[in-house]
Protein backbone atom coordinates (compact mmCIF):
# COMPACT_ATOMS: atom_id res chain seq x y z
CA UNK A 1 0.00 0.00 0.00
CA UNK A 2 1.50 3.31 -0.99
CA UNK A 3 1.47 5.99 1.61
CA UNK A 4 -0.23 9.11 0.40
CA UNK A 5 1.91 12.22 0.81
CA UNK A 6 0.06 14.65 2.92
CA UNK A 7 0.54 18.31 2.29
CA UNK A 8 -0.34 21.21 4.47
CA UNK A 9 -0.20 24.96 4.07
CA UNK A 10 2.15 26.82 6.37
CA UNK A 11 2.21 30.55 7.00
CA UNK A 12 5.75 31.67 6.19
CA UNK A 13 5.49 34.51 8.65
CA UNK A 14 4.44 32.76 11.83
CA UNK A 15 4.49 29.03 11.11
CA UNK A 16 0.72 28.57 11.48
CA UNK A 17 -0.48 25.37 9.81
CA UNK A 18 -3.69 24.96 7.89
CA UNK A 19 -5.08 22.15 5.76
CA UNK A 20 -6.43 24.66 3.25
CA UNK A 21 -4.81 27.61 1.54
CA UNK A 22 -5.81 30.94 3.00
CA UNK A 23 -5.29 34.43 1.66
CA UNK A 24 -4.87 35.88 5.10
CA UNK A 25 -3.34 34.13 8.06
CA UNK A 26 -5.84 33.91 10.89
CA UNK A 27 -3.01 33.75 13.38
CA UNK A 28 -0.77 36.69 12.46
CA UNK A 29 -2.94 38.53 9.91
CA UNK A 30 -0.32 38.57 7.17
CA UNK A 31 -1.52 38.35 3.59
CA UNK A 32 -0.53 35.80 0.99
CA UNK A 33 1.88 34.05 3.29
CA UNK A 34 0.72 30.44 2.91
CA UNK A 35 2.88 27.97 1.02
CA UNK A 36 2.13 24.33 0.45
CA UNK A 37 4.61 22.02 2.13
CA UNK A 38 4.79 18.28 2.52
CA UNK A 39 3.90 17.23 6.01
CA UNK A 40 6.80 15.63 7.81
CA UNK A 41 6.03 12.29 9.38
CA UNK A 42 6.12 12.87 13.09
CA UNK A 43 8.30 10.65 15.17
CA UNK A 44 6.25 8.70 17.61
CA UNK A 45 5.56 10.83 20.54
CA UNK A 46 3.33 10.58 23.51
CA UNK A 47 3.51 8.73 26.75
CA UNK A 48 4.08 5.24 25.39
CA UNK A 49 6.81 6.21 22.97
CA UNK A 50 9.45 7.26 25.43
CA UNK A 51 9.39 4.27 27.76
CA UNK A 52 12.31 2.60 26.04
CA UNK A 53 14.49 5.68 26.50
CA UNK A 54 16.34 6.33 29.67
CA UNK A 55 14.32 8.83 31.59
CA UNK A 56 15.79 11.59 33.65
CA UNK A 57 14.63 12.06 37.19
CA UNK A 58 13.83 15.39 38.75
CA UNK A 59 16.55 16.70 41.05
CA UNK A 60 16.45 19.11 43.94
CA UNK A 61 17.75 22.44 42.73
CA UNK A 62 20.36 22.47 45.48
CA UNK A 63 21.70 19.12 44.28
CA UNK A 64 22.30 20.20 40.70
CA UNK A 65 25.94 20.98 40.12
CA UNK A 66 26.27 24.10 38.05
CA UNK A 67 28.89 23.92 35.39
CA UNK A 68 30.41 27.31 35.04
CA UNK A 69 32.15 27.24 31.73
CA UNK A 70 34.17 30.26 30.80
CA UNK A 71 32.67 32.42 28.11
CA UNK A 72 34.57 33.00 24.91
CA UNK A 73 35.37 36.66 24.49
CA UNK A 74 36.29 38.53 21.34
CA UNK A 75 38.51 41.57 21.21
CA UNK A 76 35.46 43.74 20.53
CA UNK A 77 34.16 44.80 23.91
CA UNK A 78 30.92 46.07 22.43
CA UNK A 79 30.21 42.62 21.01
CA UNK A 80 30.95 40.88 24.29
CA UNK A 81 28.77 43.25 26.24
CA UNK A 82 25.78 42.77 23.95
CA UNK A 83 26.02 39.05 24.59
CA UNK A 84 26.10 39.63 28.33
CA UNK A 85 29.87 39.18 28.70
CA UNK A 86 31.02 36.93 25.90
CA UNK A 87 29.84 33.83 24.08
CA UNK A 88 28.38 31.07 26.23
CA UNK A 89 29.52 27.55 25.26
CA UNK A 90 26.72 25.57 23.67
CA UNK A 91 24.59 28.60 22.97
CA UNK A 92 22.62 29.12 19.79
CA UNK A 93 22.62 32.75 18.73
CA UNK A 94 20.50 34.22 15.96
CA UNK A 95 21.57 37.45 14.34
CA UNK A 96 19.17 39.22 12.02
CA UNK A 97 19.43 42.32 9.90
CA UNK A 98 18.80 43.89 6.53
CA UNK A 99 20.81 42.65 3.58
CA UNK A 100 24.10 44.49 3.23
CA UNK A 101 24.07 45.85 6.76
CA UNK A 102 27.23 43.95 7.67
CA UNK A 103 26.22 40.65 9.30
CA UNK A 104 28.73 38.57 7.36
CA UNK A 105 31.44 41.14 7.95
CA UNK A 106 30.76 41.23 11.69
CA UNK A 107 30.77 37.45 12.02
CA UNK A 108 33.86 36.96 9.90
CA UNK A 109 35.69 39.51 12.01
CA UNK A 110 34.58 37.89 15.26
CA UNK A 111 35.49 34.46 13.87
CA UNK A 112 38.99 35.69 13.15
CA UNK A 113 39.31 37.18 16.62
CA UNK A 114 38.27 33.90 18.20
CA UNK A 115 40.67 32.00 15.95
CA UNK A 116 43.42 34.33 17.10
CA UNK A 117 42.86 32.93 20.57
CA UNK A 118 43.94 29.51 19.32
CA UNK A 119 40.37 28.25 19.10
CA UNK A 120 39.19 26.47 15.96
CA UNK A 121 36.46 28.26 14.07
CA UNK A 122 34.29 26.94 11.25
CA UNK A 123 32.62 29.60 9.13
CA UNK A 124 29.97 28.07 6.87
CA UNK A 125 28.53 30.24 4.15
CA UNK A 126 25.59 29.20 2.02
CA UNK A 127 25.61 32.48 0.17
CA UNK A 128 29.20 33.04 -0.84
CA UNK A 129 31.85 30.83 -2.36
CA UNK A 130 35.07 30.19 -0.48
CA UNK A 131 36.83 32.62 -2.84
CA UNK A 132 34.36 35.36 -2.05
CA UNK A 133 34.84 34.80 1.65
CA UNK A 134 38.60 34.86 1.12
CA UNK A 135 38.34 38.20 -0.69
CA UNK A 136 36.39 39.62 2.18
CA UNK A 137 38.91 38.25 4.65
CA UNK A 138 41.74 39.89 2.70
CA UNK A 139 39.91 43.16 2.83
CA UNK A 140 39.53 42.76 6.56
CA UNK A 141 43.24 41.90 6.85
CA UNK A 142 42.45 38.54 8.41
CA UNK A 143 45.43 36.30 8.75
CA UNK A 144 44.89 33.42 11.07
CA UNK A 145 45.57 29.73 11.03
CA UNK A 146 42.60 28.40 12.93
CA UNK A 147 39.76 29.75 10.79
CA UNK A 148 38.16 27.21 8.47
CA UNK A 149 35.79 28.28 5.72
CA UNK A 150 33.19 26.07 4.08
CA UNK A 151 30.74 26.88 1.33
CA UNK A 152 27.85 24.46 1.86
CA UNK A 153 24.08 24.39 2.18
CA UNK A 154 23.37 20.72 2.85
CA UNK A 155 22.82 20.16 6.56
CA UNK A 156 24.15 16.58 6.43
CA UNK A 157 27.44 17.75 4.98
CA UNK A 158 27.58 20.53 7.52
CA UNK A 159 27.07 18.17 10.43
CA UNK A 160 29.65 15.84 9.00
CA UNK A 161 32.17 18.67 8.69
CA UNK A 162 31.48 19.89 12.19
CA UNK A 163 32.25 16.38 13.42
CA UNK A 164 35.44 16.30 11.34
CA UNK A 165 36.81 19.73 12.14
CA UNK A 166 35.67 19.72 15.79
CA UNK A 167 35.46 23.50 15.97
CA UNK A 168 35.10 25.59 19.12
CA UNK A 169 32.86 28.08 17.34
CA UNK A 170 30.58 27.79 14.30
CA UNK A 171 28.95 30.40 12.08
CA UNK A 172 26.08 29.52 9.74
CA UNK A 173 25.72 32.35 7.27
CA UNK A 174 22.08 32.50 6.64
CA UNK A 175 19.79 29.79 7.89
CA UNK A 176 17.54 30.54 4.91
CA UNK A 177 20.01 28.92 2.52
CA UNK A 178 20.36 25.68 4.48
CA UNK A 179 18.36 22.55 3.72
CA UNK A 180 17.87 18.98 4.81
CA UNK A 181 17.41 16.48 1.99
CA UNK A 182 14.59 14.58 3.60
CA UNK A 183 12.51 17.71 3.96
CA UNK A 184 10.88 18.34 0.61
CA UNK A 185 10.12 22.03 1.02
CA UNK A 186 12.35 24.65 -0.55
CA UNK A 187 15.25 26.16 1.42
CA UNK A 188 14.06 29.19 3.33
CA UNK A 189 10.58 27.76 3.94
CA UNK A 190 9.36 27.51 7.49
CA UNK A 191 9.81 23.75 7.64
CA UNK A 192 13.37 23.80 6.30
CA UNK A 193 14.39 26.62 8.58
CA UNK A 194 12.86 24.92 11.59
CA UNK A 195 14.36 21.51 10.86
CA UNK A 196 17.82 22.93 10.15
CA UNK A 197 17.73 25.02 13.30
CA UNK A 198 16.67 21.97 15.33
CA UNK A 199 19.65 20.10 13.96
CA UNK A 200 22.01 22.93 14.88
CA UNK A 201 20.48 23.16 18.31
CA UNK A 202 21.16 19.48 18.91
CA UNK A 203 24.81 19.92 17.97
CA UNK A 204 25.21 23.06 20.06
CA UNK A 205 23.69 21.47 23.16
CA UNK A 206 25.31 18.05 22.87
CA UNK A 207 28.83 19.20 22.10
CA UNK A 208 28.83 22.62 23.81
CA UNK A 209 29.86 24.37 20.61
CA UNK A 210 28.43 27.87 20.36
CA UNK A 211 26.72 28.42 17.00
CA UNK A 212 25.87 31.76 15.45
CA UNK A 213 23.12 31.74 12.83
CA UNK A 214 22.49 34.58 10.40
CA UNK A 215 18.82 35.15 9.63
CA UNK A 216 17.40 37.36 6.91
CA UNK A 217 14.74 39.86 7.76
CA UNK A 218 11.52 40.57 5.94
CA UNK A 219 10.37 43.94 4.65
CA UNK A 220 8.71 44.56 7.97
CA UNK A 221 11.99 43.98 9.76
CA UNK A 222 11.25 40.72 11.55
CA UNK A 223 13.52 37.73 11.09
CA UNK A 224 12.25 36.11 7.92
CA UNK A 225 9.67 33.42 8.09
CA UNK A 226 9.41 31.87 11.41
CA UNK A 227 8.83 33.81 14.53
CA UNK A 228 9.35 30.48 16.24
CA UNK A 229 13.02 30.63 15.26
CA UNK A 230 13.31 33.29 17.93
CA UNK A 231 11.76 30.92 20.46
CA UNK A 232 14.17 28.13 19.64
CA UNK A 233 17.45 29.96 20.03
CA UNK A 234 19.06 31.24 23.23
CA UNK A 235 19.94 34.71 22.05
CA UNK A 236 18.42 36.96 19.37
CA UNK A 237 20.42 39.91 18.12
CA UNK A 238 19.48 42.49 15.52
CA UNK A 239 22.08 44.34 13.53
CA UNK A 240 20.62 47.63 12.47
CA UNK A 241 21.54 50.95 11.03
CA UNK A 242 20.59 53.28 8.29
CA UNK A 243 22.09 52.63 4.95
CA UNK A 244 23.28 56.20 4.65
CA UNK A 245 24.93 56.28 8.03
CA UNK A 246 28.11 54.42 8.75
CA UNK A 247 26.95 53.56 12.27
CA UNK A 248 25.62 50.12 13.01
CA UNK A 249 23.85 49.04 16.15
CA UNK A 250 23.86 45.53 17.52
CA UNK A 251 20.86 45.09 19.75
CA UNK A 252 19.74 42.23 22.01
CA UNK A 253 16.12 41.26 21.73
CA UNK A 254 16.33 38.06 23.73
CA UNK A 255 19.13 36.75 25.88
CA UNK A 256 18.98 33.73 28.13
CA UNK A 257 22.38 34.64 29.56
CA UNK A 258 22.20 38.37 30.07
CA UNK A 259 20.17 41.53 29.93
CA UNK A 260 18.11 42.45 26.90
CA UNK A 261 18.00 45.90 25.38
CA UNK A 262 21.75 45.94 25.47
CA UNK A 263 23.26 47.80 22.57
CA UNK A 264 26.65 47.79 20.91
CA UNK A 265 27.68 50.45 18.43
CA UNK A 266 29.97 49.90 15.49
CA UNK A 267 31.13 51.93 12.59
CA UNK A 268 31.50 50.47 9.09
CA UNK A 269 34.91 51.55 7.83
CA UNK A 270 36.99 50.72 4.78
CA UNK A 271 38.60 47.92 6.75
CA UNK A 272 35.49 46.45 8.29
CA UNK A 273 33.56 47.19 11.44
CA UNK A 274 35.11 49.09 14.26
CA UNK A 275 33.57 49.36 17.69
CA UNK A 276 32.54 52.73 19.00
CA UNK A 277 33.49 53.04 22.64
CA UNK A 278 32.06 56.48 23.35
CA UNK A 279 28.71 56.64 21.58
CA UNK A 280 27.54 59.82 23.29
CA UNK A 281 30.38 61.82 21.76
CA UNK A 282 29.50 60.55 18.32
CA UNK A 283 25.80 61.19 18.62
CA UNK A 284 26.45 64.72 19.77
CA UNK A 285 29.29 65.39 17.36
CA UNK A 286 27.29 67.22 14.72
CA UNK A 287 25.11 69.09 17.11
CA UNK A 288 24.95 72.80 16.51
CA UNK A 289 24.47 74.15 20.02
CA UNK A 290 22.00 76.95 20.46
CA UNK A 291 19.61 75.94 17.68
CA UNK A 292 15.91 76.10 18.45
CA UNK A 293 14.25 72.70 18.62
CA UNK A 294 17.25 70.75 19.84
CA UNK A 295 17.71 69.18 23.25
CA UNK A 296 19.83 66.40 24.64
CA UNK A 297 18.61 63.47 26.69
CA UNK A 298 20.47 60.76 28.58
CA UNK A 299 18.75 57.56 27.59
CA UNK A 300 19.54 54.12 28.96
CA UNK A 301 20.39 51.55 26.37
CA UNK A 302 20.49 48.37 28.37
CA UNK A 303 23.02 48.92 31.10
CA UNK A 304 24.65 51.92 29.52
CA UNK A 305 23.57 55.55 29.37
CA UNK A 306 23.83 57.24 25.98
CA UNK A 307 23.42 60.91 25.30
CA UNK A 308 21.45 61.71 22.20
CA UNK A 309 20.12 64.82 20.58
CA UNK A 310 16.40 65.07 19.95
CA UNK A 311 15.37 67.52 17.27
CA UNK A 312 11.94 68.97 16.61
CA UNK A 313 10.71 71.11 13.78
CA UNK A 314 7.34 72.75 14.29
CA UNK A 315 5.93 74.78 11.44
CA UNK A 316 2.46 76.05 10.52
CA UNK A 317 0.50 73.49 8.58
CA UNK A 318 -0.70 74.53 5.16
CA UNK A 319 -3.31 71.83 4.84
CA UNK A 320 -6.24 70.71 6.93
CA UNK A 321 -4.56 67.81 8.63
CA UNK A 322 -1.34 68.75 10.37
CA UNK A 323 1.42 66.20 9.98
CA UNK A 324 3.11 64.45 12.86
CA UNK A 325 6.21 62.55 11.90
CA UNK A 326 8.74 60.87 14.14
CA UNK A 327 11.91 58.94 13.42
CA UNK A 328 13.75 57.19 16.18
CA UNK A 329 11.02 57.63 18.77
CA UNK A 330 7.59 56.07 19.15
CA UNK A 331 5.36 58.09 16.82
CA UNK A 332 2.40 57.73 19.19
CA UNK A 333 4.18 59.67 21.93
CA UNK A 334 4.47 62.80 19.78
CA UNK A 335 0.77 63.70 19.46
CA UNK A 336 0.33 62.79 23.12
CA UNK A 337 3.09 65.14 24.26
CA UNK A 338 1.77 67.86 21.97
CA UNK A 339 -1.67 67.49 23.54
CA UNK A 340 -0.12 67.83 27.00
CA UNK A 341 1.75 70.96 25.93
CA UNK A 342 -1.42 72.41 24.49
CA UNK A 343 -3.64 71.67 27.45
CA UNK A 344 -1.21 72.23 30.33
CA UNK A 345 1.10 74.90 28.98
CA UNK A 346 -1.23 76.57 26.53
CA UNK A 347 0.89 76.21 23.40
CA UNK A 348 -1.36 76.38 20.33
CA UNK A 349 0.00 73.41 18.45
CA UNK A 350 -3.10 72.01 16.82
CA UNK A 351 -2.50 73.56 13.41
CA UNK A 352 1.22 72.99 13.38
CA UNK A 353 3.14 70.29 11.55
CA UNK A 354 5.55 68.45 13.80
CA UNK A 355 8.65 66.53 12.81
CA UNK A 356 10.67 64.78 15.48
CA UNK A 357 13.98 63.13 14.87
CA UNK A 358 16.63 61.43 16.93
CA UNK A 359 19.96 62.48 15.48
CA UNK A 360 22.38 59.76 14.37
CA UNK A 361 19.81 57.13 13.41
CA UNK A 362 19.35 55.63 16.90
CA UNK A 363 16.02 54.34 18.12
CA UNK A 364 14.94 55.25 21.63
CA UNK A 365 12.04 53.58 23.30
CA UNK A 366 11.92 54.48 26.95
CA UNK A 367 9.58 57.04 28.50
CA UNK A 368 12.51 58.94 30.05
CA UNK A 369 12.92 60.81 26.77
CA UNK A 370 9.44 62.40 26.98
CA UNK A 371 10.59 65.59 28.61
CA UNK A 372 13.32 66.16 26.04
CA UNK A 373 10.83 65.69 23.21
CA UNK A 374 8.37 68.11 24.83
CA UNK A 375 11.07 70.74 25.38
CA UNK A 376 12.28 70.37 21.79
CA UNK A 377 8.75 70.89 20.49
CA UNK A 378 8.22 73.98 22.64
CA UNK A 379 11.65 75.31 21.74
CA UNK A 380 11.02 74.99 18.02
CA UNK A 381 7.49 76.36 18.29
CA UNK A 382 8.68 79.46 20.11
CA UNK A 383 11.84 79.64 18.06
CA UNK A 384 13.79 79.90 21.26
CA UNK A 385 16.89 77.77 21.74
CA UNK A 386 17.57 75.91 24.96
CA UNK A 387 20.85 76.22 26.79
CA UNK A 388 23.27 73.84 25.01
CA UNK A 389 24.67 72.79 28.39
CA UNK A 390 21.34 71.51 29.67
CA UNK A 391 20.08 67.94 29.68
CA UNK A 392 16.45 66.93 30.12
CA UNK A 393 15.41 63.62 31.61
CA UNK A 394 11.92 62.56 32.65
CA UNK A 395 8.70 60.89 31.77
CA UNK A 396 5.74 63.20 31.12
CA UNK A 397 2.35 62.19 32.51
CA UNK A 398 -0.99 63.25 31.08
CA UNK A 399 -1.51 65.91 33.69
CA UNK A 400 1.81 67.45 32.76
CA UNK A 401 3.64 66.04 35.75
CA UNK A 402 7.25 64.93 35.41
CA UNK A 403 7.80 61.39 36.60
CA UNK A 404 10.83 59.69 37.97
CA UNK A 405 13.12 57.58 35.76
CA UNK A 406 15.39 54.66 36.59
CA UNK A 407 19.17 54.85 36.98
CA UNK A 408 19.33 58.62 37.27
CA UNK A 409 22.81 58.52 38.76
CA UNK A 410 24.34 56.78 35.75
CA UNK A 411 22.63 59.15 33.36
CA UNK A 412 23.87 62.20 35.21
CA UNK A 413 27.39 60.78 35.41
CA UNK A 414 27.46 60.37 31.64
CA UNK A 415 26.19 63.93 31.19
CA UNK A 416 28.88 65.26 33.53
CA UNK A 417 31.53 63.27 31.70
CA UNK A 418 30.62 64.98 28.44
CA UNK A 419 30.71 68.44 29.93
CA UNK A 420 27.05 69.23 30.45
CA UNK A 421 26.41 71.67 33.29
CA UNK A 422 22.80 71.15 34.32
CA UNK A 423 20.32 68.29 34.43
CA UNK A 424 16.60 68.97 34.62
CA UNK A 425 14.66 65.99 35.90
CA UNK A 426 11.79 64.96 38.13
CA UNK A 427 11.79 66.23 41.68
CA UNK A 428 11.19 62.65 42.78
CA UNK A 429 14.51 61.67 41.31
CA UNK A 430 16.61 63.86 43.59
CA UNK A 431 17.06 61.66 46.63
CA UNK A 432 19.23 58.69 47.39
CA UNK A 433 22.30 59.33 45.26
CA UNK A 434 25.22 61.69 44.98
CA UNK A 435 25.54 64.25 42.26
CA UNK A 436 28.90 64.08 40.50
CA UNK A 437 31.16 67.12 40.59
CA UNK A 438 30.79 69.83 37.97
CA UNK A 439 27.09 69.40 37.24
CA UNK A 440 23.92 70.76 38.80
CA UNK A 441 20.72 68.79 39.10
CA UNK A 442 17.42 70.65 39.23
CA UNK A 443 14.19 68.88 40.12
CA UNK A 444 10.88 69.96 38.60
CA UNK A 445 7.28 68.92 39.18
CA UNK A 446 5.63 69.86 35.93
CA UNK A 447 6.30 70.53 32.26
CA UNK A 448 5.65 74.23 32.86
CA UNK A 449 8.45 74.40 35.41
CA UNK A 450 10.79 72.53 33.10
CA UNK A 451 9.94 74.91 30.26
CA UNK A 452 10.57 77.93 32.45
CA UNK A 453 13.99 76.61 33.36
CA UNK A 454 14.84 75.38 29.89
CA UNK A 455 13.62 78.26 27.81
CA UNK A 456 14.14 80.87 30.49
CA UNK A 457 10.99 82.88 30.83
P1 LIG B 1 27.87 42.28 4.50
O1 LIG B 1 28.64 41.84 5.68
O2 LIG B 1 28.07 41.52 3.24
O3 LIG B 1 26.34 42.38 4.81
P2 LIG B 1 25.27 41.22 5.12
O4 LIG B 1 26.00 39.96 5.37
O5 LIG B 1 24.54 41.76 6.32
O6 LIG B 1 24.38 41.16 3.94
O7 LIG B 1 28.21 43.82 4.30
C1 LIG B 1 28.37 44.34 3.06
C2 LIG B 1 28.50 45.83 3.11
O8 LIG B 1 29.53 46.29 3.94
C3 LIG B 1 28.82 46.30 1.73
O9 LIG B 1 27.89 47.33 1.40
C4 LIG B 1 30.21 46.81 1.80
C5 LIG B 1 30.42 47.12 3.24
N1 LIG B 1 31.78 46.86 3.70
C6 LIG B 1 32.60 47.92 4.07
O10 LIG B 1 32.21 49.09 4.01
N2 LIG B 1 33.87 47.66 4.52
C7 LIG B 1 34.36 46.39 4.61
O11 LIG B 1 35.51 46.21 5.02
C8 LIG B 1 33.51 45.31 4.22
C9 LIG B 1 33.98 43.89 4.27
C10 LIG B 1 32.25 45.59 3.78
MG1 LIG C 1 25.92 38.22 4.21
XYZ file of C-alpha atoms and ligand atoms in Angstrom, residues 98-105 123 125 127-128 136 173-174 214 216, ligand 2:
18
model
C 18.797 43.894 6.527
C 20.812 42.649 3.578
C 24.101 44.490 3.233
C 24.069 45.855 6.756
C 27.232 43.947 7.666
C 26.225 40.653 9.295
C 28.733 38.567 7.357
C 31.436 41.143 7.951
C 32.624 29.600 9.129
C 28.530 30.236 4.154
C 25.611 32.477 0.173
C 29.196 33.040 -0.838
C 36.385 39.623 2.178
C 25.722 32.348 7.267
C 22.076 32.498 6.645
C 22.488 34.579 10.399
C 17.401 37.358 6.914
Mg 25.924 38.220 4.209
